Coordinates of N, CA and C in Angstrom, one line a residue:
M1 N 9.9 22.0 15.1 CA 9.1 22.2 13.8 C 7.7 21.8 14.0
R2 N 6.7 22.6 13.6 CA 5.3 22.2 13.8 C 4.9 21.3 12.6
K3 N 4.3 20.2 13.0 CA 3.8 19.3 12.0 C 2.4 19.7 11.6
C4 N 2.0 19.3 10.4 CA 0.7 19.7 9.9 C 0.0 18.5 9.3
H5 N -1.2 18.7 8.8 CA -2.1 17.7 8.2 C -1.3 17.0 7.1
I6 N -1.5 15.6 7.1 CA -0.9 14.8 6.1 C -1.9 14.4 5.0
P7 N -1.8 14.8 3.8 CA -2.7 14.4 2.7 C -2.2 13.0 2.2
F8 N -3.1 12.1 2.2 CA -2.8 10.7 1.8 C -3.0 10.6 0.3
G9 N -2.1 9.9 -0.3 CA -2.2 9.6 -1.7 C -2.5 8.2 -2.0
W10 N -2.0 7.6 -3.1 CA -2.2 6.2 -3.3 C -1.4 5.4 -2.4
P11 N -1.7 4.1 -2.2 CA -1.1 3.2 -1.1 C 0.4 3.3 -1.0
R12 N 0.8 3.4 0.2 CA 2.3 3.3 0.5 C 2.6 1.8 0.7
R13 N 3.9 1.5 0.4 CA 4.3 0.1 0.4 C 4.9 -0.2 1.8
D14 N 5.4 0.8 2.5 CA 6.1 0.5 3.8 C 5.0 0.1 4.8
P15 N 5.0 -1.2 5.3 CA 3.9 -1.6 6.2 C 3.9 -0.9 7.5
R16 N 5.0 -0.2 7.9 CA 5.1 0.5 9.1 C 4.2 1.8 9.1
H17 N 3.9 2.2 7.9 CA 3.1 3.4 7.7 C 1.8 3.2 7.0
S18 N 1.4 1.9 6.9 CA 0.2 1.6 6.1 C -1.1 1.5 6.9
R19 N -1.0 1.4 8.2 CA -2.1 1.3 9.1 C -2.1 2.2 10.3
F20 N -3.2 2.4 10.9 CA -3.2 3.2 12.1 C -4.1 2.6 13.2
P21 N -3.8 2.9 14.5 CA -4.6 2.2 15.6 C -5.8 3.1 16.0
I22 N -6.8 2.3 16.4 CA -8.0 3.0 17.1 C -8.2 2.2 18.4
P23 N -8.4 2.9 19.5 CA -8.6 2.2 20.8 C -9.9 1.4 20.7
N24 N -9.8 0.2 21.3 CA -11.0 -0.7 21.3 C -12.2 0.0 22.1
A25 N -11.8 0.9 23.0 CA -12.8 1.6 23.8 C -13.8 2.4 22.9
V26 N -13.5 2.7 21.7 CA -14.4 3.5 20.8 C -15.8 2.9 20.7
W27 N -15.9 1.5 20.8 CA -17.2 0.9 20.6 C -18.1 1.1 21.8
S28 N -17.5 1.4 23.0 CA -18.4 1.6 24.2 C -19.1 2.9 24.1
H29 N -18.7 3.8 23.2 CA -19.3 5.2 23.2 C -20.5 5.2 22.3
R30 N -20.8 4.2 21.5 CA -22.0 4.1 20.7 C -22.1 5.3 19.8
L31 N -21.1 5.6 19.1 CA -21.0 6.7 18.1 C -21.9 6.4 16.9
K32 N -22.4 7.5 16.4 CA -23.1 7.5 15.1 C -22.0 7.2 14.0
P33 N -22.4 6.6 12.9 CA -21.4 6.2 11.9 C -20.5 7.4 11.4
I34 N -21.1 8.6 11.2 CA -20.3 9.7 10.7 C -19.3 10.2 11.7
A35 N -19.7 10.2 13.0 CA -18.8 10.5 14.1 C -17.7 9.5 14.2
F36 N -18.0 8.2 14.0 CA -17.0 7.2 14.0 C -16.0 7.4 12.9
V37 N -16.4 7.8 11.7 CA -15.5 8.1 10.6 C -14.6 9.2 10.9
I38 N -15.1 10.3 11.5 CA -14.3 11.5 11.8 C -13.3 11.1 12.8
L39 N -13.7 10.4 13.9 CA -12.8 10.0 14.9 C -11.7 9.1 14.4
S40 N -12.0 8.2 13.5 CA -11.0 7.4 12.8 C -10.0 8.2 12.0
Y41 N -10.5 9.2 11.3 CA -9.6 10.0 10.6 C -8.6 10.8 11.5
L42 N -9.1 11.3 12.6 CA -8.3 11.9 13.6 C -7.2 11.0 14.1
C43 N -7.6 9.7 14.4 CA -6.7 8.7 14.9 C -5.6 8.4 13.8
C44 N -6.0 8.4 12.6 CA -5.1 8.1 11.5 C -4.1 9.3 11.3
Q45 N -4.6 10.5 11.3 CA -3.6 11.6 11.2 C -2.7 11.7 12.4
H46 N -3.2 11.6 13.6 CA -2.3 11.7 14.8 C -1.3 10.6 14.9
S47 N -1.7 9.4 14.4 CA -0.7 8.3 14.5 C 0.5 8.5 13.5
H48 N 0.3 9.4 12.5 CA 1.4 9.6 11.6 C 1.9 11.0 11.8
G49 N 1.6 11.6 12.9 CA 2.3 12.9 13.2 C 1.5 14.2 12.8
G50 N 0.3 14.0 12.3 CA -0.5 15.1 11.8 C -1.1 15.9 13.0
T51 N -1.0 17.2 13.0 CA -1.6 18.1 14.0 C -2.3 19.3 13.3
N52 N -2.9 20.1 14.1 CA -3.5 21.3 13.6 C -4.6 20.9 12.5
L53 N -5.4 20.0 12.9 CA -6.4 19.5 12.0 C -7.7 20.4 12.0
S54 N -7.9 21.2 11.1 CA -9.0 22.1 11.0 C -10.2 21.3 10.5
P55 N -11.5 21.7 10.8 CA -12.7 21.1 10.3 C -12.6 21.0 8.7
K56 N -12.1 22.0 8.1 CA -12.0 22.0 6.6 C -11.2 20.9 6.1
L57 N -10.0 20.7 6.7 CA -9.1 19.6 6.3 C -9.7 18.2 6.6
V58 N -10.4 18.1 7.7 CA -11.0 16.8 8.1 C -12.1 16.5 7.1
A59 N -12.9 17.6 6.7 CA -14.0 17.4 5.8 C -13.5 16.9 4.4
K60 N -12.4 17.5 4.0 CA -11.8 17.1 2.7 C -11.3 15.7 2.8
G61 N -10.7 15.3 3.9 CA -10.2 13.9 4.1 C -11.2 12.8 4.1
I62 N -12.4 13.1 4.6 CA -13.5 12.1 4.6 C -14.6 12.4 3.6
H63 N -14.4 13.4 2.8 CA -15.4 13.6 1.7 C -16.8 14.0 2.2
K64 N -16.8 14.9 3.2 CA -18.0 15.4 3.8 C -18.0 16.9 3.9
S65 N -19.2 17.5 4.1 CA -19.2 18.9 4.2 C -18.6 19.4 5.5
E66 N -18.1 20.6 5.5 CA -17.4 21.2 6.7 C -18.4 21.4 7.8
S67 N -19.7 21.7 7.5 CA -20.7 21.9 8.5 C -21.0 20.6 9.3
T68 N -21.0 19.5 8.5 CA -21.3 18.2 9.1 C -20.1 17.8 10.1
V69 N -18.9 18.1 9.6 CA -17.7 17.8 10.5 C -17.7 18.6 11.7
R70 N -18.0 19.9 11.6 CA -18.0 20.8 12.8 C -19.0 20.3 13.8
K71 N -20.2 19.9 13.4 CA -21.2 19.4 14.3 C -20.8 18.1 15.0
R72 N -20.2 17.2 14.3 CA -19.8 15.9 14.9 C -18.5 16.1 15.8
L73 N -17.7 17.0 15.4 CA -16.5 17.3 16.3 C -17.0 17.8 17.6
S74 N -18.0 18.6 17.6 CA -18.6 19.1 18.9 C -19.1 17.9 19.7
V75 N -19.7 16.9 19.1 CA -20.2 15.7 19.8 C -19.0 14.9 20.4
L76 N -18.0 14.8 19.6 CA -16.8 14.0 20.1 C -16.1 14.7 21.3
R77 N -16.1 16.1 21.2 CA -15.6 16.8 22.4 C -16.4 16.6 23.6
D78 N -17.8 16.7 23.4 CA -18.7 16.5 24.6 C -18.6 15.1 25.2
T79 N -18.3 14.2 24.3 CA -18.1 12.8 24.8 C -16.8 12.5 25.5
G80 N -15.9 13.5 25.3 CA -14.6 13.3 26.0 C -13.6 12.5 25.2
L81 N -13.8 12.4 23.9 CA -12.9 11.6 23.1 C -11.8 12.5 22.4
I82 N -12.1 13.8 22.2 CA -11.0 14.6 21.6 C -11.0 16.0 22.4
T83 N -9.9 16.7 22.3 CA -9.8 18.0 22.9 C -10.3 19.1 22.0
E84 N -10.2 20.3 22.5 CA -10.6 21.5 21.6 C -9.7 21.6 20.4
E85 N -8.4 21.1 20.5 CA -7.5 21.1 19.4 C -7.6 19.9 18.5
C86 N -8.6 19.1 18.7 CA -8.9 17.9 17.9 C -7.8 16.8 18.1
S87 N -7.2 16.8 19.3 CA -6.3 15.7 19.6 C -7.1 14.7 20.4
L88 N -6.6 13.5 20.4 CA -7.3 12.4 21.2 C -7.0 12.7 22.7
T89 N -8.0 12.5 23.5 CA -7.7 12.7 24.9 C -7.0 11.6 25.5
A90 N -6.2 11.8 26.6 CA -5.4 10.8 27.2 C -6.3 9.7 27.7
E91 N -7.4 10.1 28.3 CA -8.3 9.1 28.8 C -8.8 8.1 27.8
F92 N -9.1 8.6 26.6 CA -9.6 7.7 25.5 C -8.5 6.9 25.0
S93 N -7.3 7.4 24.8 CA -6.2 6.7 24.2 C -5.7 5.6 25.1
S94 N -5.9 5.7 26.4 CA -5.4 4.7 27.4 C -6.5 3.8 27.9
A95 N -7.7 4.1 27.5 CA -8.9 3.3 28.0 C -8.8 1.8 27.6
D96 N -9.3 1.0 28.5 CA -9.4 -0.5 28.3 C -7.9 -1.0 28.2
G97 N -7.0 -0.4 29.0 CA -5.7 -1.0 29.0 C -4.9 -0.7 27.8
G98 N -5.3 0.3 27.0 CA -4.6 0.6 25.8 C -4.7 -0.3 24.7
K99 N -5.7 -1.2 24.7 CA -5.9 -2.1 23.6 C -6.5 -1.4 22.4
F100 N -6.1 -1.9 21.2 CA -6.5 -1.2 20.0 C -6.6 -2.2 18.8
F101 N -7.3 -1.8 17.7 CA -7.2 -2.6 16.5 C -6.8 -1.6 15.4
T102 N -6.5 -2.0 14.2 CA -5.9 -1.1 13.2 C -6.8 -1.1 11.9
L103 N -6.7 0.0 11.3 CA -7.4 0.2 10.0 C -6.3 0.6 8.9
P104 N -6.5 0.3 7.7 CA -5.5 0.7 6.6 C -5.8 2.2 6.3
N105 N -4.7 2.9 6.1 CA -4.8 4.4 5.7 C -5.6 4.6 4.5
E106 N -5.5 3.7 3.5 CA -6.2 3.9 2.2 C -7.7 3.8 2.3
I107 N -8.3 3.4 3.5 CA -9.7 3.2 3.6 C -10.4 4.6 3.3
F108 N -9.8 5.7 3.5 CA -10.4 7.0 3.3 C -10.4 7.4 1.8
L109 N -9.6 6.7 1.0 CA -9.6 7.0 -0.4 C -10.9 6.5 -1.1
L110 N -11.5 5.5 -0.5 CA -12.6 4.8 -1.1 C -14.0 5.5 -1.0
N111 N -14.0 6.6 -0.2 CA -15.3 7.3 0.0 C -16.5 6.4 0.4
L112 N -16.2 5.6 1.4 CA -17.3 4.6 1.8 C -18.4 5.4 2.5
P113 N -19.7 4.9 2.4 CA -20.7 5.5 3.3 C -20.3 5.2 4.7
P114 N -20.6 6.1 5.6 CA -20.2 6.0 7.0 C -20.6 4.6 7.6
S115 N -21.8 4.2 7.3 CA -22.3 2.9 7.9 C -21.4 1.7 7.4
A116 N -21.0 1.7 6.1 CA -20.2 0.7 5.6 C -18.8 0.8 6.2
F117 N -18.3 2.0 6.4 CA -17.0 2.2 7.0 C -17.0 1.6 8.4
M118 N -18.1 1.8 9.2 CA -18.1 1.3 10.5 C -18.2 -0.2 10.6
V119 N -19.0 -0.8 9.7 CA -19.1 -2.2 9.6 C -17.8 -2.9 9.3
H120 N -17.1 -2.3 8.3 CA -15.8 -2.8 7.9 C -14.8 -2.7 9.1
A121 N -14.9 -1.6 9.9 CA -14.0 -1.5 11.1 C -14.3 -2.6 12.1
Y122 N -15.6 -2.9 12.3 CA -16.0 -3.9 13.2 C -15.5 -5.3 12.8
L123 N -15.6 -5.6 11.5 CA -15.1 -6.9 11.0 C -13.6 -7.0 11.2
L124 N -12.8 -5.9 11.0 CA -11.4 -5.9 11.3 C -11.1 -6.0 12.8
L125 N -12.0 -5.5 13.6 CA -11.8 -5.7 15.1 C -11.9 -7.2 15.5
I126 N -12.8 -7.9 14.9 CA -13.0 -9.3 15.4 C -12.4 -10.3 14.5
E127 N -11.7 -9.9 13.4 CA -11.2 -10.9 12.5 C -10.1 -11.8 13.1
D128 N -10.0 -13.0 12.6 CA -8.9 -13.9 13.0 C -7.6 -13.3 12.3
R129 N -6.6 -12.9 13.1 CA -5.4 -12.3 12.5 C -4.6 -13.2 11.5
K130 N -4.8 -14.5 11.7 CA -4.0 -15.4 10.8 C -4.8 -15.7 9.5
T131 N -6.1 -15.9 9.6 CA -6.9 -16.2 8.4 C -7.6 -15.0 7.8
H132 N -7.7 -13.9 8.6 CA -8.4 -12.7 8.1 C -9.9 -13.0 7.9
T133 N -10.4 -13.9 8.7 CA -11.8 -14.2 8.6 C -12.6 -14.0 9.9
C134 N -13.9 -13.9 9.8 CA -14.8 -13.8 10.9 C -16.2 -14.2 10.5
H135 N -17.1 -14.5 11.4 CA -18.4 -15.0 11.0 C -19.5 -14.5 12.0
P136 N -19.6 -13.2 12.2 CA -20.6 -12.7 13.1 C -22.0 -12.7 12.3
S137 N -23.0 -12.8 13.1 CA -24.4 -12.7 12.5 C -24.7 -11.2 12.2
Y138 N -25.7 -11.0 11.4 CA -26.1 -9.6 11.1 C -26.6 -8.9 12.5
S139 N -27.2 -9.7 13.3 CA -27.7 -9.1 14.6 C -26.5 -8.7 15.5
T140 N -25.5 -9.5 15.5 CA -24.3 -9.2 16.3 C -23.6 -7.9 15.8
I141 N -23.5 -7.8 14.5 CA -22.9 -6.5 13.9 C -23.8 -5.3 14.2
A142 N -25.1 -5.5 14.1 CA -26.0 -4.4 14.4 C -25.9 -4.0 15.8
T143 N -25.9 -4.9 16.7 CA -25.8 -4.6 18.2 C -24.5 -3.8 18.5
A144 N -23.4 -4.3 17.9 CA -22.0 -3.7 18.1 C -21.9 -2.3 17.6
T145 N -22.6 -2.0 16.4 CA -22.4 -0.7 15.7 C -23.6 0.2 16.0
G146 N -24.6 -0.3 16.6 CA -25.8 0.6 16.9 C -26.6 0.9 15.7
M147 N -26.5 0.1 14.6 CA -27.3 0.3 13.4 C -28.4 -0.8 13.3
S148 N -29.3 -0.6 12.4 CA -30.4 -1.6 12.2 C -29.8 -2.7 11.4
R149 N -30.5 -3.8 11.5 CA -30.1 -5.0 10.7 C -30.1 -4.8 9.2
N150 N -31.1 -4.1 8.7 CA -31.2 -3.8 7.3 C -30.0 -2.9 6.9
T151 N -29.6 -1.9 7.7 CA -28.5 -1.1 7.4 C -27.2 -1.9 7.3
V152 N -27.1 -2.9 8.2 CA -25.9 -3.7 8.2 C -25.8 -4.6 6.9
I153 N -27.0 -5.1 6.5 CA -27.0 -5.9 5.3 C -26.6 -5.1 4.1
N154 N -27.2 -3.9 4.0 CA -26.8 -3.0 2.9 C -25.3 -2.6 2.9
S155 N -24.8 -2.4 4.1 CA -23.4 -2.1 4.3 C -22.5 -3.2 3.8
I156 N -22.9 -4.5 4.2 CA -22.1 -5.6 3.7 C -22.1 -5.7 2.2
G157 N -23.2 -5.3 1.6 CA -23.3 -5.3 0.1 C -22.3 -4.3 -0.5
V158 N -22.2 -3.1 0.2 CA -21.3 -2.1 -0.3 C -19.9 -2.6 -0.2
L159 N -19.5 -3.2 0.9 CA -18.1 -3.7 1.1 C -17.8 -4.8 0.1
L160 N -18.8 -5.6 -0.2 CA -18.6 -6.7 -1.2 C -18.4 -6.0 -2.6
D161 N -19.2 -5.0 -2.9 CA -19.1 -4.3 -4.2 C -17.7 -3.6 -4.3
K162 N -17.2 -3.1 -3.2 CA -15.9 -2.4 -3.2 C -14.7 -3.3 -3.1
H163 N -14.9 -4.6 -3.1 CA -13.9 -5.6 -3.1 C -13.1 -5.5 -1.8
L164 N -13.7 -5.1 -0.7 CA -13.1 -5.1 0.6 C -13.2 -6.4 1.4
I165 N -14.3 -7.1 1.0 CA -14.5 -8.4 1.7 C -15.0 -9.4 0.7
A166 N -14.9 -10.7 1.0 CA -15.5 -11.8 0.3 C -16.4 -12.4 1.3
V167 N -17.6 -12.9 0.8 CA -18.6 -13.5 1.6 C -18.9 -14.9 1.2
E168 N -18.9 -15.8 2.1 CA -19.2 -17.2 1.9 C -20.4 -17.6 2.8
R169 N -21.4 -18.2 2.2 CA -22.6 -18.7 3.0 C -22.2 -20.0 3.6
T170 N -22.6 -20.2 4.8 CA -22.3 -21.4 5.6 C -23.6 -22.1 6.0
S171 N -23.5 -23.3 6.4 CA -24.7 -24.1 6.9 C -24.2 -25.0 7.9
Y172 N -25.2 -25.6 8.7 CA -24.9 -26.6 9.7 C -26.1 -27.5 9.8
L173 N -25.8 -28.7 10.4 CA -26.8 -29.7 10.7 C -27.2 -29.7 12.2
D174 N -28.5 -29.8 12.5 CA -28.9 -29.8 13.9 C -28.9 -31.3 14.4
D175 N -29.3 -31.5 15.6 CA -29.3 -32.8 16.2 C -30.1 -33.8 15.4
R176 N -31.1 -33.3 14.7 CA -32.0 -34.2 13.9 C -31.5 -34.4 12.5
G177 N -30.4 -33.8 12.2 CA -29.9 -34.0 10.8 C -30.4 -33.0 9.8
L178 N -31.2 -32.0 10.3 CA -31.7 -31.0 9.4 C -30.7 -29.9 9.1
K179 N -30.7 -29.4 7.9 CA -29.7 -28.4 7.5 C -30.3 -27.0 7.6
W180 N -29.5 -26.2 8.2 CA -29.9 -24.8 8.5 C -28.8 -23.8 7.9
N181 N -29.2 -22.6 7.6 CA -28.2 -21.6 7.2 C -27.5 -21.1 8.4
G182 N -26.2 -21.0 8.3 CA -25.4 -20.4 9.3 C -25.0 -18.9 9.0
N183 N -24.2 -18.4 9.9 CA -23.7 -17.0 9.6 C -22.8 -17.0 8.4
N184 N -22.8 -15.8 7.8 CA -21.8 -15.6 6.7 C -20.4 -15.7 7.2
L185 N -19.5 -16.3 6.4 CA -18.1 -16.2 6.6 C -17.5 -15.1 5.8
Y186 N -16.9 -14.1 6.5 CA -16.3 -12.9 5.9 C -14.8 -13.1 5.8
T187 N -14.3 -12.8 4.7 CA -12.8 -12.8 4.5 C -12.5 -11.3 4.2
I188 N -11.6 -10.7 5.0 CA -11.1 -9.4 4.8 C -10.1 -9.4 3.7
L189 N -10.3 -8.7 2.6 CA -9.4 -8.6 1.5 C -8.4 -7.5 1.6
P190 N -7.2 -7.6 1.0 CA -6.2 -6.5 1.0 C -6.8 -5.2 0.5
T191 N -6.6 -4.2 1.2 CA -7.2 -2.9 0.7 C -6.6 -2.4 -0.6
Q192 N -5.4 -2.9 -0.9 CA -4.8 -2.5 -2.2 C -5.7 -2.9 -3.4
K193 N -6.3 -4.1 -3.3 CA -7.2 -4.5 -4.4 C -8.4 -3.6 -4.5
A194 N -8.9 -3.2 -3.3 CA -10.1 -2.3 -3.3 C -9.7 -1.0 -3.9
V195 N -8.6 -0.5 -3.6 CA -8.1 0.8 -4.1 C -7.9 0.7 -5.6
E196 N -7.3 -0.3 -6.1 CA -7.1 -0.5 -7.5 C -8.4 -0.6 -8.3
A197 N -9.4 -1.3 -7.7 CA -10.7 -1.4 -8.3 C -11.4 -0.1 -8.3
F198 N -11.3 0.7 -7.2 CA -11.9 2.0 -7.2 C -11.2 2.9 -8.2
H199 N -9.9 2.9 -8.3 CA -9.2 3.7 -9.3 C -9.6 3.3 -10.7
Q200 N -9.8 2.1 -11.0 CA -10.2 1.6 -12.3 C -11.6 2.1 -12.6
R201 N -12.5 2.1 -11.7 CA -13.9 2.6 -11.9 C -13.8 4.1 -12.2
Q202 N -13.0 4.8 -11.4 CA -12.8 6.3 -11.7 C -12.3 6.6 -13.1
L203 N -11.4 5.8 -13.6 CA -10.9 6.0 -14.9 C -11.9 5.7 -15.9
C204 N -12.7 4.6 -15.7 CA -13.8 4.3 -16.7 C -14.8 5.4 -16.7
H205 N -15.1 6.0 -15.5 CA -16.1 7.1 -15.4 C -15.6 8.3 -16.2
L206 N -14.3 8.6 -16.0 CA -13.7 9.8 -16.8 C -13.8 9.5 -18.3
E207 N -13.5 8.3 -18.7 CA -13.5 8.0 -20.1 C -14.9 8.1 -20.7
L208 N -15.9 7.7 -19.9 CA -17.3 7.8 -20.3 C -17.7 9.2 -20.4
E209 N -17.3 10.0 -19.5 CA -17.7 11.4 -19.5 C -17.0 12.1 -20.7
A210 N -15.8 11.8 -21.0 CA -15.1 12.3 -22.2 C -15.9 12.0 -23.5
Q211 N -16.3 10.7 -23.6 CA -17.1 10.3 -24.7 C -18.4 11.1 -24.9
R212 N -19.0 11.3 -23.7 CA -20.3 12.0 -23.7 C -20.1 13.5 -24.2
R213 N -19.0 14.1 -23.7 CA -18.7 15.5 -24.0 C -18.4 15.6 -25.5
E214 N -17.7 14.6 -26.1 CA -17.4 14.6 -27.5 C -18.6 14.4 -28.3
L215 N -19.5 13.6 -27.9 CA -20.8 13.4 -28.6 C -21.6 14.7 -28.6
R216 N -21.7 15.3 -27.4 CA -22.5 16.6 -27.4 C -21.8 17.7 -28.3
R217 N -20.5 17.7 -28.3 CA -19.8 18.7 -29.2 C -20.2 18.4 -30.7
R218 N -20.2 17.2 -31.1 CA -20.5 16.8 -32.5 C -21.9 17.2 -32.8
Q219 N -22.8 16.9 -31.8 CA -24.2 17.2 -32.0 C -24.5 18.7 -32.2
N220 N -23.8 19.5 -31.3 CA -23.9 21.0 -31.4 C -23.3 21.5 -32.7
C221 N -22.2 20.9 -33.2 CA -21.7 21.3 -34.5 C -22.6 21.0 -35.6
Q222 N -23.3 19.8 -35.6 CA -24.2 19.5 -36.6 C -25.4 20.4 -36.6
T223 N -25.9 20.7 -35.4 CA -27.0 21.7 -35.3 C -26.7 23.0 -35.8
H224 N -25.4 23.5 -35.5 CA -25.0 24.8 -35.9 C -24.9 24.9 -37.4
R225 N -24.3 23.8 -38.0 CA -24.2 23.8 -39.5 C -25.6 23.8 -40.2
A226 N -26.5 23.0 -39.6 CA -27.9 22.9 -40.2 C -28.6 24.3 -40.1
T227 N -28.4 25.0 -39.0 CA -29.0 26.3 -38.8 C -28.4 27.3 -39.8
A228 N -27.1 27.2 -39.9 CA -26.4 28.1 -40.8 C -26.8 27.9 -42.3
S229 N -27.0 26.6 -42.6 CA -27.4 26.3 -44.0 C -28.8 26.8 -44.3
V230 N -29.7 26.7 -43.3 CA -31.1 27.2 -43.5 C -31.1 28.7 -43.6
S231 N -30.3 29.4 -42.8 CA -30.2 30.8 -42.9 C -29.6 31.4 -44.2
A232 N -28.7 30.6 -44.8 CA -28.1 31.0 -46.1 C -29.0 30.9 -47.3
R233 N -30.1 30.2 -47.2 CA -30.9 30.0 -48.4 C -31.6 31.3 -48.7
P234 N -31.7 31.5 -50.1 CA -32.4 32.8 -50.5 C -33.9 32.8 -50.2

C-alpha cells in the first residue's frame, strides 16, 4: 500500500511518535533558514512514513508559498540532500556516522519565522539532555546557523515570546573580582506549552475579529436606519 503525506494535528501523546530525527550533518551544509525548515519538514514526514510529498503539500505544512518551496527544493537537490522524489539521500542520512538530533512534530504548528526555527533547532542540538539547558553565546549561534548576530538576537526574542524557551542572564567574576555578564542560560520548554499558548492566542484573535464584525454590523444598521429616516421625511 502506498503511503502518503501525513497532516499533523494537535499534539500526540505517544512519545514514540512525537519527535523526528535530523542528521547532525545538516549543519555542515550551511543552509539558508527557509531551506533548513523545508528539509526539516521532509525529515519529519519521512520519519513517520510519509511519501509522495509534492511542493504544494510541503508549502502547506510549513506555511509558505509553493513557489518558495519549489525554489528551495531545487537547492536541496543540488546540494545532494534530497532526491528528485523529495526523499532524503542515503549519503545524507548516513553522514557523520548516522548521528542525529530530534525536533518535536508540533514545531510546524507554530508558524515560526525560518530564522527562529533554525535557532531553536540549534539549541536542541546542543542542549543538555538531562537539564534541557544550554548557554551558547550569540556569536556561537550566529556562526553555527550562518545568520547575523542581530538576527539571532531577534530570533531568541521570538522563541521567548512563543514560550519555547526560558532565558536567564548569567554573570561571572574575573581574576580581579570584577563582575561581567556571561552568556544567557537557555532552558528548552516543552512544546506542548508553546502549542497551548499559540492556540489560546488564535482563539483570542478569532474572538476579537468576531467582536469587530459585530460592531461593524451595528454601525451599518445604524447608518442604514438614519439614511432611511432622512429619505422618509416630506
